[in-house]
XYZ file of C-alpha atoms in Angstrom:
489
model
C 88.842 72.093 29.131
C 90.212 68.715 28.177
C 93.937 68.108 28.039
C 93.283 66.269 24.805
C 91.442 68.742 22.559
C 89.910 67.845 19.229
C 92.364 66.268 16.842
C 94.858 65.024 19.385
C 95.820 61.702 20.810
C 98.682 59.290 21.092
C 99.967 57.450 17.993
C 98.015 54.254 17.384
C 99.528 51.250 19.074
C 100.058 48.056 17.108
C 97.150 45.759 17.909
C 98.019 42.624 19.806
C 96.356 40.429 17.219
C 97.558 42.361 14.204
C 98.789 39.356 12.239
C 95.730 37.339 13.147
C 93.530 40.229 12.162
C 95.165 40.455 8.755
C 94.531 36.802 8.116
C 90.890 37.087 9.103
C 90.166 40.364 7.334
C 92.852 41.257 4.809
C 90.769 44.066 3.371
C 89.806 45.812 6.541
C 91.893 44.774 9.515
C 94.395 46.865 11.357
C 92.384 50.017 11.780
C 92.561 49.703 15.482
C 91.914 47.379 18.312
C 88.702 47.136 20.186
C 90.755 47.474 23.330
C 91.905 50.959 22.534
C 90.394 53.879 24.328
C 87.708 55.988 22.768
C 88.704 58.568 20.274
C 92.384 57.875 20.434
C 92.792 57.421 24.153
C 95.753 55.139 23.826
C 95.413 54.776 20.082
C 93.367 57.062 17.853
C 95.462 60.016 16.753
C 95.976 61.518 13.329
C 97.808 58.395 12.189
C 97.326 56.937 8.757
C 96.025 53.454 9.539
C 95.859 51.613 6.248
C 94.047 48.307 5.772
C 96.171 45.317 6.601
C 98.639 47.328 8.649
C 99.309 47.137 12.338
C 101.149 50.460 12.377
C 100.681 54.008 11.242
C 102.707 56.294 9.064
C 104.859 58.235 11.388
C 104.527 55.509 13.995
C 107.368 53.574 15.608
C 110.014 52.673 13.123
C 108.467 54.687 10.328
C 109.482 58.260 11.040
C 112.467 58.307 8.656
C 111.016 56.226 5.854
C 107.439 55.239 6.606
C 106.759 53.831 3.160
C 109.720 51.455 3.302
C 108.805 50.476 6.839
C 105.270 49.510 5.951
C 105.674 48.180 2.427
C 108.275 45.645 3.523
C 105.686 43.646 5.465
C 102.656 44.082 3.210
C 101.379 41.616 0.647
C 100.138 42.874 -2.754
C 96.507 42.885 -1.627
C 97.324 45.016 1.428
C 99.466 47.323 -0.692
C 96.665 47.862 -3.176
C 94.211 48.651 -0.385
C 96.695 51.082 1.153
C 97.124 52.990 -2.097
C 93.367 52.989 -2.639
C 92.805 54.592 0.766
C 95.619 57.081 0.181
C 93.979 58.001 -3.113
C 90.669 58.538 -1.342
C 92.367 60.801 1.171
C 94.046 62.984 -1.446
C 91.015 63.158 -3.753
C 88.520 64.110 -1.037
C 86.846 67.449 -1.799
C 84.012 67.576 0.713
C 83.624 69.358 4.046
C 86.058 69.592 6.940
C 85.603 65.897 7.833
C 85.630 62.938 5.467
C 82.519 61.325 6.914
C 82.480 58.474 4.442
C 85.909 57.459 5.727
C 84.731 57.975 9.306
C 81.820 55.592 8.760
C 84.012 53.035 7.034
C 86.557 53.019 9.853
C 83.879 52.966 12.560
C 82.309 49.915 10.927
C 85.720 48.229 10.707
C 86.386 48.857 14.403
C 82.959 47.484 15.288
C 83.559 44.373 13.157
C 86.780 43.624 15.034
C 84.924 43.311 18.329
C 85.761 44.614 21.786
C 88.707 43.817 24.030
C 86.842 41.001 25.767
C 86.392 39.224 22.444
C 82.698 40.101 22.035
C 81.726 40.433 18.374
C 78.835 42.477 17.073
C 75.754 40.535 16.102
C 72.317 41.150 14.681
C 69.503 41.707 17.158
C 67.030 38.843 17.292
C 63.227 39.005 17.650
C 63.303 38.062 21.337
C 65.740 40.863 22.182
C 63.707 43.368 20.190
C 60.572 42.372 22.050
C 62.360 42.644 25.409
C 63.546 46.183 24.622
C 60.106 47.268 23.436
C 58.504 45.931 26.604
C 61.131 47.588 28.827
C 60.611 50.987 27.197
C 56.808 50.611 27.381
C 56.974 49.832 31.100
C 59.528 52.590 31.679
C 57.176 55.145 30.138
C 54.339 54.021 32.404
C 56.525 54.518 35.466
C 57.792 57.892 34.264
C 54.233 59.137 33.767
C 53.922 59.189 37.553
C 57.068 61.209 38.273
C 57.217 63.859 35.543
C 54.760 66.182 33.846
C 56.548 65.789 30.507
C 54.703 63.245 28.327
C 56.359 60.345 26.558
C 58.843 61.318 23.882
C 59.477 57.842 22.486
C 57.262 57.153 19.509
C 59.060 53.871 18.955
C 61.476 51.632 20.836
C 64.306 50.025 18.880
C 67.026 47.495 19.632
C 70.245 48.236 17.760
C 73.372 46.306 16.993
C 76.623 48.221 17.356
C 76.830 48.757 13.602
C 73.275 50.122 13.559
C 74.198 52.531 16.362
C 77.067 53.856 14.217
C 74.784 54.404 11.231
C 72.054 56.043 13.304
C 74.275 58.455 15.264
C 76.706 59.674 12.590
C 74.435 62.595 11.526
C 74.500 63.942 15.089
C 78.267 63.486 15.349
C 78.571 65.427 12.103
C 76.570 68.319 13.517
C 78.727 68.307 16.645
C 82.151 67.921 15.075
C 81.950 69.825 11.776
C 82.018 73.331 13.340
C 85.172 72.505 15.299
C 86.898 70.740 12.415
C 85.982 73.538 10.013
C 87.466 76.198 12.264
C 90.669 74.251 12.763
C 90.948 73.277 9.102
C 90.455 76.851 7.894
C 93.577 77.861 9.777
C 95.658 75.748 7.394
C 95.043 78.285 4.633
C 94.500 81.426 6.675
C 98.112 81.654 7.824
C 99.395 82.247 4.289
C 99.402 85.796 2.893
C 96.637 86.346 0.366
C 99.068 86.813 -2.517
C 100.663 83.455 -1.736
C 97.456 81.479 -1.429
C 96.970 81.312 -5.212
C 100.502 80.025 -5.698
C 100.128 77.497 -2.894
C 96.670 76.405 -3.986
C 97.524 72.788 -4.795
C 99.401 72.385 -1.519
C 96.575 73.919 0.501
C 94.062 71.730 -1.317
C 96.103 68.644 -0.546
C 96.455 69.623 3.103
C 92.731 70.195 3.451
C 91.958 66.874 1.786
C 94.372 65.139 4.109
C 93.001 67.109 7.069
C 89.467 65.961 6.266
C 90.715 62.386 6.042
C 92.655 62.623 9.287
C 89.684 64.069 11.127
C 87.543 61.332 9.598
C 89.964 58.641 10.672
C 90.102 59.799 14.274
C 86.344 60.282 14.550
C 85.691 56.913 12.938
C 88.006 55.239 15.435
C 86.357 57.056 18.349
C 82.788 56.323 17.275
C 83.646 52.697 16.500
C 85.109 52.113 19.957
C 82.236 53.943 21.633
C 79.759 51.728 19.780
C 81.175 48.795 21.708
C 80.378 50.374 25.077
C 77.276 52.596 24.915
C 73.957 51.159 26.042
C 71.597 53.579 24.258
C 71.376 56.702 22.117
C 71.806 59.286 24.911
C 74.914 58.151 26.809
C 76.676 61.475 26.271
C 73.656 63.464 27.433
C 72.867 64.530 23.879
C 70.236 63.232 21.436
C 72.515 61.289 19.103
C 69.805 59.159 17.504
C 66.743 60.063 15.451
C 64.056 62.009 17.294
C 61.413 59.924 18.993
C 63.370 56.653 18.967
C 64.270 55.197 22.335
C 67.134 52.828 21.607
C 69.012 50.189 23.571
C 71.894 47.961 22.458
C 71.133 44.498 23.912
C 74.695 43.242 23.480
C 76.134 46.187 25.414
C 73.360 46.142 28.010
C 74.288 42.539 28.765
C 77.972 43.469 29.030
C 77.152 46.393 31.328
C 75.255 44.189 33.774
C 77.530 41.165 33.528
C 79.395 41.520 36.832
C 76.856 43.552 38.817
C 74.985 40.662 40.356
C 71.699 42.243 39.251
C 69.019 40.379 37.261
C 69.295 41.190 33.571
C 65.640 42.269 33.404
C 66.248 44.924 36.078
C 69.379 46.196 34.335
C 67.533 46.502 31.028
C 64.554 48.218 32.653
C 66.692 50.725 34.547
C 68.598 51.646 31.387
C 65.284 51.875 29.515
C 64.089 54.357 32.155
C 67.106 56.545 31.509
C 66.695 56.358 27.742
C 62.968 57.116 27.922
C 63.557 60.027 30.325
C 66.076 61.582 27.937
C 63.600 61.180 25.081
C 60.894 63.042 27.045
C 63.193 65.929 27.742
C 64.460 66.378 24.188
C 61.013 65.868 22.646
C 59.155 68.387 24.820
C 61.795 71.054 25.453
C 62.047 72.360 21.876
C 64.925 74.779 22.479
C 67.158 72.276 24.288
C 68.798 70.545 21.330
C 69.705 73.796 19.569
C 70.918 75.222 22.886
C 73.355 72.344 23.390
C 74.570 72.108 19.817
C 74.781 75.911 19.631
C 77.166 75.892 22.587
C 79.451 73.559 20.646
C 79.370 75.954 17.706
C 80.139 78.819 20.084
C 83.136 76.881 21.316
C 84.292 76.379 17.729
C 84.010 80.089 16.938
C 86.303 80.834 19.878
C 89.120 78.566 18.708
C 92.379 80.416 18.197
C 95.291 78.683 16.504
C 98.977 79.179 17.244
C 99.779 80.639 13.831
C 103.511 80.735 14.420
C 103.665 76.948 14.739
C 101.345 76.530 11.784
C 103.402 78.860 9.587
C 106.534 76.969 10.481
C 104.904 73.625 9.750
C 103.486 74.797 6.404
C 106.826 76.206 5.373
C 108.669 72.983 6.128
C 106.059 70.526 4.889
C 107.295 68.089 2.259
C 104.335 66.756 0.254
C 106.138 63.436 -0.199
C 106.216 62.954 3.582
C 102.672 63.485 4.860
C 103.618 62.069 8.235
C 105.303 65.423 8.959
C 101.863 67.019 9.226
C 100.828 64.359 11.709
C 103.929 65.036 13.820
C 103.186 68.776 13.762
C 99.627 68.108 14.885
C 100.830 65.980 17.779
C 103.282 68.678 18.847
C 100.462 71.134 19.468
C 100.173 72.989 16.173
C 96.409 73.269 16.657
C 96.422 73.656 20.422
C 93.447 75.951 21.077
C 94.009 78.920 23.321
C 91.809 79.447 26.362
C 89.852 82.415 25.017
C 87.038 84.099 26.948
C 84.619 83.025 24.205
C 85.616 79.402 24.597
C 85.394 79.510 28.361
C 81.894 80.983 28.188
C 80.706 78.446 25.605
C 82.164 75.507 27.515
C 80.681 76.701 30.804
C 77.272 77.029 29.158
C 77.524 73.561 27.629
C 78.817 71.889 30.785
C 76.043 73.421 32.876
C 73.307 72.495 30.396
C 74.549 68.909 30.124
C 74.769 68.634 33.897
C 71.167 69.853 34.210
C 69.999 67.312 31.618
C 71.825 64.431 33.291
C 70.817 65.579 36.765
C 67.140 65.770 35.825
C 67.261 62.296 34.275
C 69.061 60.935 37.333
C 66.462 62.432 39.676
C 63.314 61.349 37.843
C 64.623 57.846 37.088
C 65.543 57.342 40.734
C 62.096 58.499 41.808
C 60.456 56.090 39.363
C 62.647 53.097 40.198
C 63.416 53.304 43.906
C 60.210 51.625 45.086
C 59.973 49.168 42.199
C 63.492 47.857 41.572
C 65.441 46.373 44.461
C 68.682 47.221 42.678
C 67.782 50.852 41.890
C 70.290 52.371 44.311
C 73.112 50.080 43.172
C 72.462 50.761 39.497
C 72.273 54.487 40.103
C 75.612 54.517 41.887
C 77.217 52.303 39.232
C 76.241 54.738 36.499
C 77.387 57.725 38.539
C 80.774 56.133 39.133
C 81.057 55.265 35.477
C 80.683 58.948 34.685
C 82.915 60.112 37.540
C 85.817 57.884 36.471
C 85.807 59.243 32.948
C 83.629 56.709 31.207
C 83.705 56.138 27.459
C 81.165 58.854 26.712
C 83.143 61.585 28.469
C 86.433 60.453 26.973
C 85.095 60.406 23.438
C 83.340 63.737 23.875
C 86.546 65.258 25.247
C 88.546 63.988 22.285
C 86.055 65.076 19.655
C 85.244 68.623 20.783
C 87.694 69.387 23.607
C 85.099 69.164 26.377
C 85.344 67.038 29.478
C 82.327 66.978 31.767
C 82.842 67.602 35.454
C 81.014 64.770 37.247
C 80.610 66.948 40.361
C 78.134 69.034 38.394
C 75.966 65.997 37.700
C 75.537 65.153 41.383
C 74.889 68.792 42.242
C 72.269 69.026 39.511
C 70.541 65.838 40.673
C 70.342 67.227 44.227
C 68.945 70.494 42.933
C 66.186 68.794 40.891
C 65.275 66.585 43.862
C 65.054 69.639 46.122
C 62.873 71.427 43.581
C 60.532 68.437 43.523
C 60.141 68.605 47.284
C 59.642 72.383 47.313
C 57.511 72.956 44.217
C 56.211 69.583 43.118
C 56.649 67.834 39.791
C 54.904 70.530 37.728
C 56.902 73.341 39.304
C 60.168 71.483 38.779
C 59.530 70.581 35.153
C 58.157 74.054 34.430
C 61.697 75.435 34.602
C 62.392 73.817 31.218
C 60.010 76.241 29.520
C 62.818 78.697 28.809
C 66.634 78.557 29.159
C 66.631 81.748 31.232
C 64.590 79.980 33.911
C 67.136 77.209 34.452
C 69.702 77.188 37.247
C 73.153 78.539 36.434
C 76.567 77.145 37.303
C 76.543 79.334 40.409
C 73.170 77.899 41.411
C 74.601 74.379 41.214
C 77.038 75.405 43.936
C 74.112 76.396 46.168
C 71.075 74.254 45.248
C 69.136 75.121 48.393
C 69.617 78.830 47.799
C 68.239 78.517 44.265
C 65.268 76.455 45.384
C 64.190 78.889 48.087
C 64.887 81.973 45.992
C 63.004 80.687 42.994
C 60.151 79.410 45.132
C 59.689 82.867 46.637
C 59.819 84.589 43.258
C 57.299 82.321 41.592
C 54.821 82.137 44.477
C 54.631 85.895 45.071
C 55.238 87.182 41.560
C 51.548 87.714 40.696
C 50.865 89.392 44.016
C 53.830 91.764 43.630
C 52.869 92.679 40.069
C 49.249 93.156 41.083
C 50.132 95.480 43.949
C 52.470 97.483 41.743
C 49.826 97.875 39.045
C 47.221 98.868 41.622
C 49.517 101.495 43.063
C 50.216 103.007 39.655
C 46.509 103.056 38.859
C 45.631 104.889 42.088
C 48.391 107.414 41.578
C 47.314 108.408 38.092
C 43.584 107.636 38.173
C 42.357 111.220 37.485
C 44.998 111.770 34.873
C 43.955 108.683 33.033
C 40.345 109.768 32.959
C 41.438 113.214 31.821
C 43.379 111.696 28.978
C 40.384 109.705 27.923
C 38.244 112.845 28.048
C 40.843 114.697 26.023
C 40.726 112.012 23.385
C 36.940 112.254 23.219
C 37.114 116.061 22.863
C 39.697 115.840 20.155
C 37.617 113.332 18.297
């Protein structure tokens, strides 16, 4: 499990261009820097990042008197925006995450651009046409290496802001179960007879909790939008069903220093996107299986109630930064329960199988057609193995960090299955989750391939022989039974 579970991170650092950002965008600057890591890696914790501020409440210099620390350097417009956002936080009455705030912050982060100075921009007609053509060609190539038909009804080219808008519903489905379980603990620790008396305080804490979750998720999704190349970078279907999506601006950034023609980079990434779409479109149980594992993880969360009780008892409503400090000190540190371990193992294995299958079929489709296929494959594998943006954000949002070793093992297993059973036999394993390899099988791909090959090839013969033997052993009895039925009738 990740060392940085959901809701944790370091206090936001002051952006290098904080003053410049305020001048350019007095209403929305200061939410974070494009150079910060995803989801608070180096700057996305439960800090209160108000518009026009380069610091957070509870950040450096603001622990004793955060309001004095921040108001001293804010102009009236910034101050009004800060109070407006604080009012939104305290008046929020929705679910465990303030998703409207998350979207607002994600859009602000996207508008600020990435660390290399690249700003988001609308996708032009030529880029849209290039993406559509790449996905069309990718589907033709994939037809020859997989029995699963095309899953992309349309191909779209998104800006970073459009990626945020399109993927937020999936993030909500992923994050809400975890945030709800953690947020419920804020009221559960109080005795029932005290909950009525502490109602306003609990309501305020939950409103602030929803805002803090929303702020962190918005920061994470906004940073990720500057780095993803499609809708399936985390191995999950984040976009609408049937839409194969690429982000031309990020595709260009990905291939910038690779020395590979841009057309080949775009086509290889289109192959990966189209392969994911086939899998999620034609394996109907897969999406619910993956998202259900996240919910199973959430149900297993146990909270250190002693720390929470202490924090609730000492919380001063006039100093909300105290709650942030308690969060950072591990108040919500989940315990390693058996339920969590089982759910995480199931999710990690399923994601590894998805990514491994995509890796295997894309390599098979591209190796004889793209001169850079091997280099691109290894680049993407290393990106995952070094903790790329997708893994880091996923780890921050739900407490899961993928083990890259599983991805390589899964790719080897799918390739071996192709050799042993052919394309139809390999893809047939997706018919039911019980037919898929387990985590143990990933440790011994060859053993699984040979064992499964034997079972499937001789299964009919074994069942037939067993049925024949039973029939011979009870033949007379069966006829007698039938005669008895006729007599009785």
